mmCIF file of C-alpha atoms in Angstrom:
data_model
loop_
_atom_site.group_PDB
_atom_site.id
_atom_site.type_symbol
_atom_site.label_atom_id
_atom_site.label_comp_id
_atom_site.label_asym_id
_atom_site.label_seq_id
_atom_site.Cartn_x
_atom_site.Cartn_y
_atom_site.Cartn_z
ATOM 1 C CA MET A 23 0.018 0.053 -0.077
ATOM 2 C CA ILE A 24 1.252 3.319 -0.996
ATOM 3 C CA LYS A 25 1.979 5.941 2.088
ATOM 4 C CA MET A 26 -0.055 9.106 1.675
ATOM 5 C CA GLY A 27 1.263 11.132 4.350
ATOM 6 C CA PHE A 28 -1.656 14.430 2.507
ATOM 7 C CA GLY A 29 -3.721 12.183 1.494
ATOM 8 C CA LYS A 30 -3.873 13.077 -2.043
ATOM 9 C CA LYS A 31 -3.286 10.485 -4.895
ATOM 10 C CA ILE A 32 -0.851 12.492 -7.713
ATOM 11 C CA GLU A 33 -0.937 11.942 -10.994
ATOM 12 C CA TYR A 34 1.338 14.322 -12.631
ATOM 13 C CA VAL A 35 3.769 16.878 -12.134
ATOM 14 C CA ILE A 36 5.111 20.154 -12.796
ATOM 15 C CA PHE A 37 8.298 22.356 -11.981
ATOM 16 C CA ASP A 38 9.546 25.139 -11.942
ATOM 17 C CA VAL A 39 12.927 26.468 -13.138
ATOM 18 C CA ASP A 40 14.496 29.234 -11.451
ATOM 19 C CA GLY A 41 15.774 28.786 -8.163
ATOM 20 C CA LEU A 42 14.123 25.174 -7.821
ATOM 21 C CA MET A 43 15.971 23.225 -10.736
ATOM 22 C CA ILE A 44 18.793 25.341 -11.105
ATOM 23 C CA ASP A 45 21.081 27.677 -9.229
ATOM 24 C CA SER A 46 19.994 30.833 -11.332
ATOM 25 C CA GLU A 47 18.467 33.249 -9.049
ATOM 26 C CA ARG A 48 21.787 33.938 -7.599
ATOM 27 C CA VAL A 49 22.900 35.149 -11.182
ATOM 28 C CA TYR A 50 19.396 37.852 -11.708
ATOM 29 C CA THR A 51 20.673 39.146 -7.970
ATOM 30 C CA ASP A 52 24.143 39.511 -8.625
ATOM 31 C CA VAL A 53 23.671 41.098 -12.436
ATOM 32 C CA THR A 54 20.856 43.369 -10.956
ATOM 33 C CA ASN A 55 22.835 44.633 -7.852
ATOM 34 C CA GLU A 56 25.892 44.803 -10.664
ATOM 35 C CA ILE A 57 23.917 47.264 -12.918
ATOM 36 C CA LEU A 58 22.836 49.122 -9.550
ATOM 37 C CA ALA A 59 25.831 49.798 -8.138
ATOM 38 C CA PRO A 60 27.114 53.222 -9.749
ATOM 39 C CA TYR A 61 23.412 54.653 -8.687
ATOM 40 C CA GLY A 62 24.397 53.390 -4.729
ATOM 41 C CA ALA A 63 21.419 51.141 -5.222
ATOM 42 C CA LYS A 64 21.239 47.558 -4.207
ATOM 43 C CA MET A 65 17.859 45.063 -4.556
ATOM 44 C CA THR A 66 16.668 43.894 -0.952
ATOM 45 C CA TRP A 67 14.674 40.603 -0.865
ATOM 46 C CA GLU A 68 11.646 42.229 -0.077
ATOM 47 C CA ILE A 69 11.776 44.022 -4.002
ATOM 48 C CA LYS A 70 13.064 40.111 -5.266
ATOM 49 C CA ALA A 71 9.642 38.544 -3.974
ATOM 50 C CA GLY A 72 8.100 40.854 -5.922
ATOM 51 C CA LEU A 73 9.586 40.386 -8.939
ATOM 52 C CA MET A 74 10.519 36.465 -9.174
ATOM 53 C CA GLY A 75 8.352 34.262 -11.433
ATOM 54 C CA LYS A 76 7.737 37.317 -13.160
ATOM 55 C CA THR A 77 8.081 37.476 -16.671
ATOM 56 C CA GLU A 78 11.117 39.693 -18.487
ATOM 57 C CA ARG A 79 9.404 43.529 -18.853
ATOM 58 C CA PRO A 80 7.193 42.438 -15.182
ATOM 59 C CA ALA A 81 10.004 42.099 -13.583
ATOM 60 C CA ALA A 82 11.710 45.213 -14.616
ATOM 61 C CA ALA A 83 9.456 47.213 -14.014
ATOM 62 C CA HIS A 84 8.861 45.910 -10.372
ATOM 63 C CA LEU A 85 12.329 46.349 -10.392
ATOM 64 C CA LEU A 86 12.776 49.481 -10.814
ATOM 65 C CA SER A 87 9.827 50.680 -9.016
ATOM 66 C CA PHE A 88 11.404 51.084 -6.290
ATOM 67 C CA PHE A 89 13.804 53.104 -7.867
ATOM 68 C CA PRO A 90 12.179 55.991 -9.632
ATOM 69 C CA ASP A 91 15.246 58.840 -9.566
ATOM 70 C CA ILE A 92 17.631 56.180 -11.874
ATOM 71 C CA PRO A 93 17.699 56.887 -15.198
ATOM 72 C CA LEU A 94 16.559 53.588 -16.810
ATOM 73 C CA THR A 95 14.077 53.170 -18.809
ATOM 74 C CA ILE A 96 12.534 49.025 -18.656
ATOM 75 C CA ASP A 97 14.667 48.757 -22.424
ATOM 76 C CA ASP A 98 17.863 50.525 -21.271
ATOM 77 C CA TYR A 99 17.872 47.983 -18.121
ATOM 78 C CA LEU A 100 16.950 44.321 -20.221
ATOM 79 C CA ALA A 101 19.619 46.426 -22.677
ATOM 80 C CA GLN A 102 22.117 45.786 -20.150
ATOM 81 C CA ARG A 103 21.107 42.950 -17.740
ATOM 82 C CA THR A 104 20.858 40.642 -21.247
ATOM 83 C CA PRO A 105 24.639 40.211 -21.755
ATOM 84 C CA LEU A 106 26.107 39.864 -18.386
ATOM 85 C CA GLN A 107 23.193 37.334 -17.923
ATOM 86 C CA ASN A 108 23.742 35.601 -21.400
ATOM 87 C CA ALA A 109 27.563 35.032 -19.994
ATOM 88 C CA ARG A 110 26.564 33.289 -17.075
ATOM 89 C CA TRP A 111 23.849 31.085 -18.252
ATOM 90 C CA PRO A 112 26.366 27.994 -19.250
ATOM 91 C CA HIS A 113 27.516 27.390 -16.042
ATOM 92 C CA VAL A 114 24.923 27.667 -14.081
ATOM 93 C CA GLN A 115 24.118 24.279 -11.890
ATOM 94 C CA LEU A 116 21.671 21.567 -10.536
ATOM 95 C CA LEU A 117 19.805 22.410 -7.206
ATOM 96 C CA PRO A 118 19.895 19.719 -4.700
ATOM 97 C CA GLY A 119 18.173 17.141 -5.029
ATOM 98 C CA VAL A 120 17.126 17.582 -7.970
ATOM 99 C CA GLU A 121 18.498 14.904 -10.372
ATOM 100 C CA ARG A 122 17.274 12.394 -8.049
ATOM 101 C CA LEU A 123 13.618 13.628 -7.953
ATOM 102 C CA VAL A 124 13.197 13.731 -12.143
ATOM 103 C CA ALA A 125 14.844 10.590 -13.133
ATOM 104 C CA HIS A 126 12.644 8.993 -10.303
ATOM 105 C CA LEU A 127 9.489 10.494 -12.056
ATOM 106 C CA ALA A 128 10.475 9.775 -15.203
ATOM 107 C CA ALA A 129 11.365 5.739 -14.776
ATOM 108 C CA HIS A 130 8.078 5.599 -13.233
ATOM 109 C CA ARG A 131 6.395 6.872 -15.522
ATOM 110 C CA ILE A 132 4.886 10.084 -13.877
ATOM 111 C CA PRO A 133 4.028 12.784 -16.433
ATOM 112 C CA ILE A 134 6.308 15.367 -15.434
ATOM 113 C CA ALA A 135 6.035 18.886 -17.291
ATOM 114 C CA ILE A 136 7.774 22.294 -16.609
ATOM 115 C CA ALA A 137 6.299 26.311 -15.915
ATOM 116 C CA THR A 138 8.835 28.482 -16.387
ATOM 117 C CA SER A 139 8.838 32.512 -16.579
ATOM 118 C CA SER A 140 11.904 32.644 -18.074
ATOM 119 C CA VAL A 141 11.761 34.029 -21.921
ATOM 120 C CA ARG A 142 12.366 29.509 -23.866
ATOM 121 C CA ARG A 143 16.250 31.645 -25.372
ATOM 122 C CA ASN A 144 17.158 32.295 -21.784
ATOM 123 C CA PHE A 145 15.759 28.802 -20.885
ATOM 124 C CA GLU A 146 17.258 27.015 -23.338
ATOM 125 C CA ARG A 147 20.607 29.192 -22.479
ATOM 126 C CA LYS A 148 20.328 27.798 -18.996
ATOM 127 C CA THR A 149 19.092 23.651 -19.557
ATOM 128 C CA GLY A 150 21.510 23.332 -22.615
ATOM 129 C CA HIS A 151 24.170 21.893 -20.420
ATOM 130 C CA LEU A 152 22.225 20.229 -18.590
ATOM 131 C CA GLN A 153 20.085 17.631 -20.570
ATOM 132 C CA HIS A 154 20.981 14.736 -18.271
ATOM 133 C CA VAL A 155 17.670 16.355 -16.765
ATOM 134 C CA PHE A 156 15.832 18.244 -19.131
ATOM 135 C CA ALA A 157 15.632 15.747 -21.744
ATOM 136 C CA HIS A 158 13.128 14.414 -20.178
ATOM 137 C CA PHE A 159 10.891 17.243 -20.044
ATOM 138 C CA ALA A 160 10.611 17.241 -23.777
ATOM 139 C CA GLY A 161 7.912 18.289 -25.608
ATOM 140 C CA HIS A 162 5.949 19.257 -21.789
ATOM 141 C CA ILE A 163 7.984 22.554 -21.558
ATOM 142 C CA VAL A 164 5.846 26.164 -21.353
ATOM 143 C CA CYS A 165 7.945 29.209 -21.125
ATOM 144 C CA GLY A 166 6.790 32.894 -20.122
ATOM 145 C CA SER A 167 7.282 33.764 -24.312
ATOM 146 C CA ASP A 168 5.263 31.276 -25.289
ATOM 147 C CA ASN A 169 1.319 31.982 -26.435
ATOM 148 C CA GLU A 170 0.103 29.433 -24.333
ATOM 149 C CA ALA A 171 1.813 30.534 -21.184
ATOM 150 C CA GLY A 172 -0.963 33.289 -21.094
ATOM 151 C CA ARG A 173 -0.744 36.556 -18.558
ATOM 152 C CA GLY A 174 2.020 35.189 -16.241
ATOM 153 C CA LYS A 175 2.763 34.075 -12.444
ATOM 154 C CA PRO A 176 0.451 35.070 -10.048
ATOM 155 C CA PHE A 177 -1.674 34.055 -13.133
ATOM 156 C CA PRO A 178 -2.494 30.270 -13.673
ATOM 157 C CA ASP A 179 -1.728 29.927 -17.036
ATOM 158 C CA ILE A 180 1.508 28.668 -17.702
ATOM 159 C CA PHE A 181 0.746 25.545 -14.936
ATOM 160 C CA LEU A 182 -2.434 24.911 -16.429
ATOM 161 C CA ALA A 183 -1.297 25.610 -20.422
ATOM 162 C CA ALA A 184 1.958 23.193 -18.901
ATOM 163 C CA ALA A 185 -1.031 20.627 -17.307
ATOM 164 C CA ARG A 186 -2.196 20.395 -20.858
ATOM 165 C CA THR A 187 1.043 19.452 -22.573
ATOM 166 C CA LEU A 188 0.148 16.305 -20.494
ATOM 167 C CA GLY A 189 -3.152 15.795 -21.775
ATOM 168 C CA ARG A 190 -5.131 16.915 -18.625
ATOM 169 C CA ASP A 191 -8.145 18.017 -19.141
ATOM 170 C CA VAL A 192 -7.426 21.138 -16.515
ATOM 171 C CA GLY A 193 -9.757 23.398 -19.201
ATOM 172 C CA PRO A 194 -8.695 27.301 -19.308
ATOM 173 C CA ASN A 195 -11.198 29.144 -16.419
ATOM 174 C CA GLU A 196 -10.978 30.001 -13.002
ATOM 175 C CA GLY A 197 -12.727 30.461 -10.054
ATOM 176 C CA ASP A 198 -16.303 29.217 -10.356
ATOM 177 C CA LEU A 199 -16.175 29.169 -13.809
ATOM 178 C CA VAL A 200 -13.818 25.920 -13.099
ATOM 179 C CA GLY A 201 -16.153 22.578 -14.085
ATOM 180 C CA GLU A 202 -16.427 19.728 -11.513
ATOM 181 C CA ALA A 203 -14.068 17.446 -13.434
ATOM 182 C CA GLU A 204 -11.425 20.058 -14.307
ATOM 183 C CA ARG A 205 -11.510 20.714 -11.046
ATOM 184 C CA GLU A 206 -10.791 16.747 -9.697
ATOM 185 C CA GLU A 207 -7.876 16.536 -12.686
ATOM 186 C CA ARG A 208 -6.155 19.850 -11.376
ATOM 187 C CA ALA A 209 -6.566 18.313 -8.335
ATOM 188 C CA ARG A 210 -4.316 15.211 -9.324
ATOM 189 C CA GLY A 211 -2.059 17.872 -10.321
ATOM 190 C CA LEU A 212 1.517 19.291 -8.140
ATOM 191 C CA VAL A 213 3.520 22.410 -8.469
ATOM 192 C CA PHE A 214 6.891 22.586 -7.407
ATOM 193 C CA GLU A 215 7.766 26.431 -7.295
ATOM 194 C CA ASP A 216 10.420 28.683 -5.433
ATOM 195 C CA ALA A 217 8.432 31.815 -5.823
ATOM 196 C CA ILE A 218 5.846 33.628 -4.314
ATOM 197 C CA PRO A 219 4.145 34.464 -7.885
ATOM 198 C CA GLY A 220 4.683 30.865 -9.031
ATOM 199 C CA VAL A 221 2.729 29.816 -5.087
ATOM 200 C CA GLN A 222 -0.581 32.430 -6.099
ATOM 201 C CA ALA A 223 -0.315 30.834 -9.603
ATOM 202 C CA GLY A 224 -0.285 27.266 -9.096
ATOM 203 C CA LYS A 225 -2.691 27.525 -6.156
ATOM 204 C CA ARG A 226 -5.167 29.940 -8.018
ATOM 205 C CA ALA A 227 -5.027 26.691 -10.719
ATOM 206 C CA GLY A 228 -6.570 24.046 -8.292
ATOM 207 C CA MET A 229 -3.073 22.315 -7.655
ATOM 208 C CA ASN A 230 -1.576 20.780 -5.223
ATOM 209 C CA LEU A 231 1.760 23.111 -4.269
ATOM 210 C CA VAL A 232 4.985 22.223 -2.601
ATOM 211 C CA TRP A 233 7.503 25.506 -1.723
ATOM 212 C CA VAL A 234 10.526 25.250 -2.109
ATOM 213 C CA PRO A 235 11.510 28.701 -0.713
ATOM 214 C CA ASP A 236 15.097 30.298 -0.331
ATOM 215 C CA GLU A 237 15.305 30.982 3.637
ATOM 216 C CA ASN A 238 15.284 34.601 2.974
ATOM 217 C CA LEU A 239 11.712 34.424 1.805
ATOM 218 C CA LEU A 240 10.826 33.354 4.563
ATOM 219 C CA GLY A 241 10.585 36.557 6.418
ATOM 220 C CA VAL A 242 8.924 37.774 3.320
ATOM 221 C CA GLU A 243 5.900 34.681 3.515
ATOM 222 C CA SER A 244 5.592 36.195 7.424
ATOM 223 C CA SER A 245 4.624 39.748 6.146
ATOM 224 C CA GLY A 246 1.836 38.927 4.561
ATOM 225 C CA GLN A 247 2.453 39.117 1.096
ATOM 226 C CA VAL A 248 1.350 35.294 0.570
ATOM 227 C CA THR A 249 -2.495 34.630 0.508
ATOM 228 C CA GLU A 250 -2.508 31.698 -1.083
ATOM 229 C CA LYS A 251 -1.262 29.221 1.471
ATOM 230 C CA PRO A 252 1.248 26.258 0.014
ATOM 231 C CA ASP A 253 0.431 22.523 1.178
ATOM 232 C CA GLN A 254 3.755 21.631 1.828
ATOM 233 C CA ILE A 255 6.909 23.549 2.455
ATOM 234 C CA LEU A 256 10.111 22.136 1.985
ATOM 235 C CA ARG A 257 14.188 23.351 2.913
ATOM 236 C CA SER A 258 15.586 21.341 0.116
ATOM 237 C CA LEU A 259 14.065 18.872 -2.886
ATOM 238 C CA GLU A 260 16.375 16.393 -0.876
ATOM 239 C CA ALA A 261 14.015 16.811 1.678
ATOM 240 C CA PHE A 262 10.522 15.219 -0.472
ATOM 241 C CA VAL A 263 9.520 12.283 -0.385
ATOM 242 C CA PRO A 264 7.200 10.981 -2.937
ATOM 243 C CA GLU A 265 5.416 8.894 -1.129
ATOM 244 C CA ASP A 266 3.929 10.772 1.436
ATOM 245 C CA TRP A 267 1.938 12.525 -2.251
ATOM 246 C CA GLY A 268 0.531 9.149 -3.540
ATOM 247 C CA LEU A 269 4.316 8.734 -5.782
ATOM 248 C CA PRO A 270 6.026 6.006 -5.768
ATOM 249 C CA SER A 271 8.984 5.691 -3.474
ATOM 250 C CA TYR A 272 12.759 5.954 -4.118
ATOM 251 C CA ASP A 273 14.375 2.481 -5.018
ATOM 252 C CA ALA A 274 17.678 0.793 -5.000
ATOM 253 C CA VAL A 275 16.789 1.086 -9.448
ATOM 254 C CA VAL A 276 16.621 4.544 -9.624
ATOM 255 C CA GLU A 277 19.439 5.333 -7.541
ATOM 256 C CA GLN A 278 21.659 3.055 -9.700
ATOM 257 C CA GLN A 279 21.172 5.543 -12.580
ATOM 258 C CA THR A 280 21.370 8.428 -11.392
ATOM 259 C CA GLN A 281 24.759 7.655 -10.257
ATOM 260 C CA ALA A 282 25.664 6.234 -13.330
ATOM 261 C CA GLU A 283 24.489 9.348 -14.695
ATOM 262 C CA ALA A 284 26.275 11.626 -12.407
#
């Protein structure tokens, strides 16, 4: 019998990428502060919390709104940021627990997808050297620049679009417009997120949500910025216990495959 600590039987899993699967949030922070430094400014975690998970231009607008005296337009900021980030993307690394979990789910044929606010060109730069993990998601990746991504996080559109790539009949609507069958189908999904807008988006999509935040975000969350609450909070994906969610437990065969790939 499969143990279900949360009383759920998950049938499909959707991952965010930045800050959850790969250590790219550090790049965003370093590059942003490099651009702000000549103006004597710095991005705090309170500011960063509000832009994490957003698509490119809304995130830039959110950032610059805190520095009205800095003579940078959104286009100016992005023009400086893009080459600095591009030089760093091919060197980002997987975060702990990611490789093991993805390999495990793939080995047990659990449908998996990606829903990332990153534009596709940046997603490809960040993950091209990590295909031993990201190849498992082929055909089931929705990026923030894709038409089907919709309004972007914290809206639920991108998670619903990712579920549809897996053939799940989740529908496109929110709230009272969601049919009962669609609501039940959404409740069979599990989302992994690290960002506050992503938590909001996943819960608004009607899915179960595991939040894996940077520890600096926990203080921000306690200040009331998160109205939609995650179902579980973990310090790392290493701490995830699949059988708590009705998923197959880790087994020796998957462990051996993961070690051989390392």
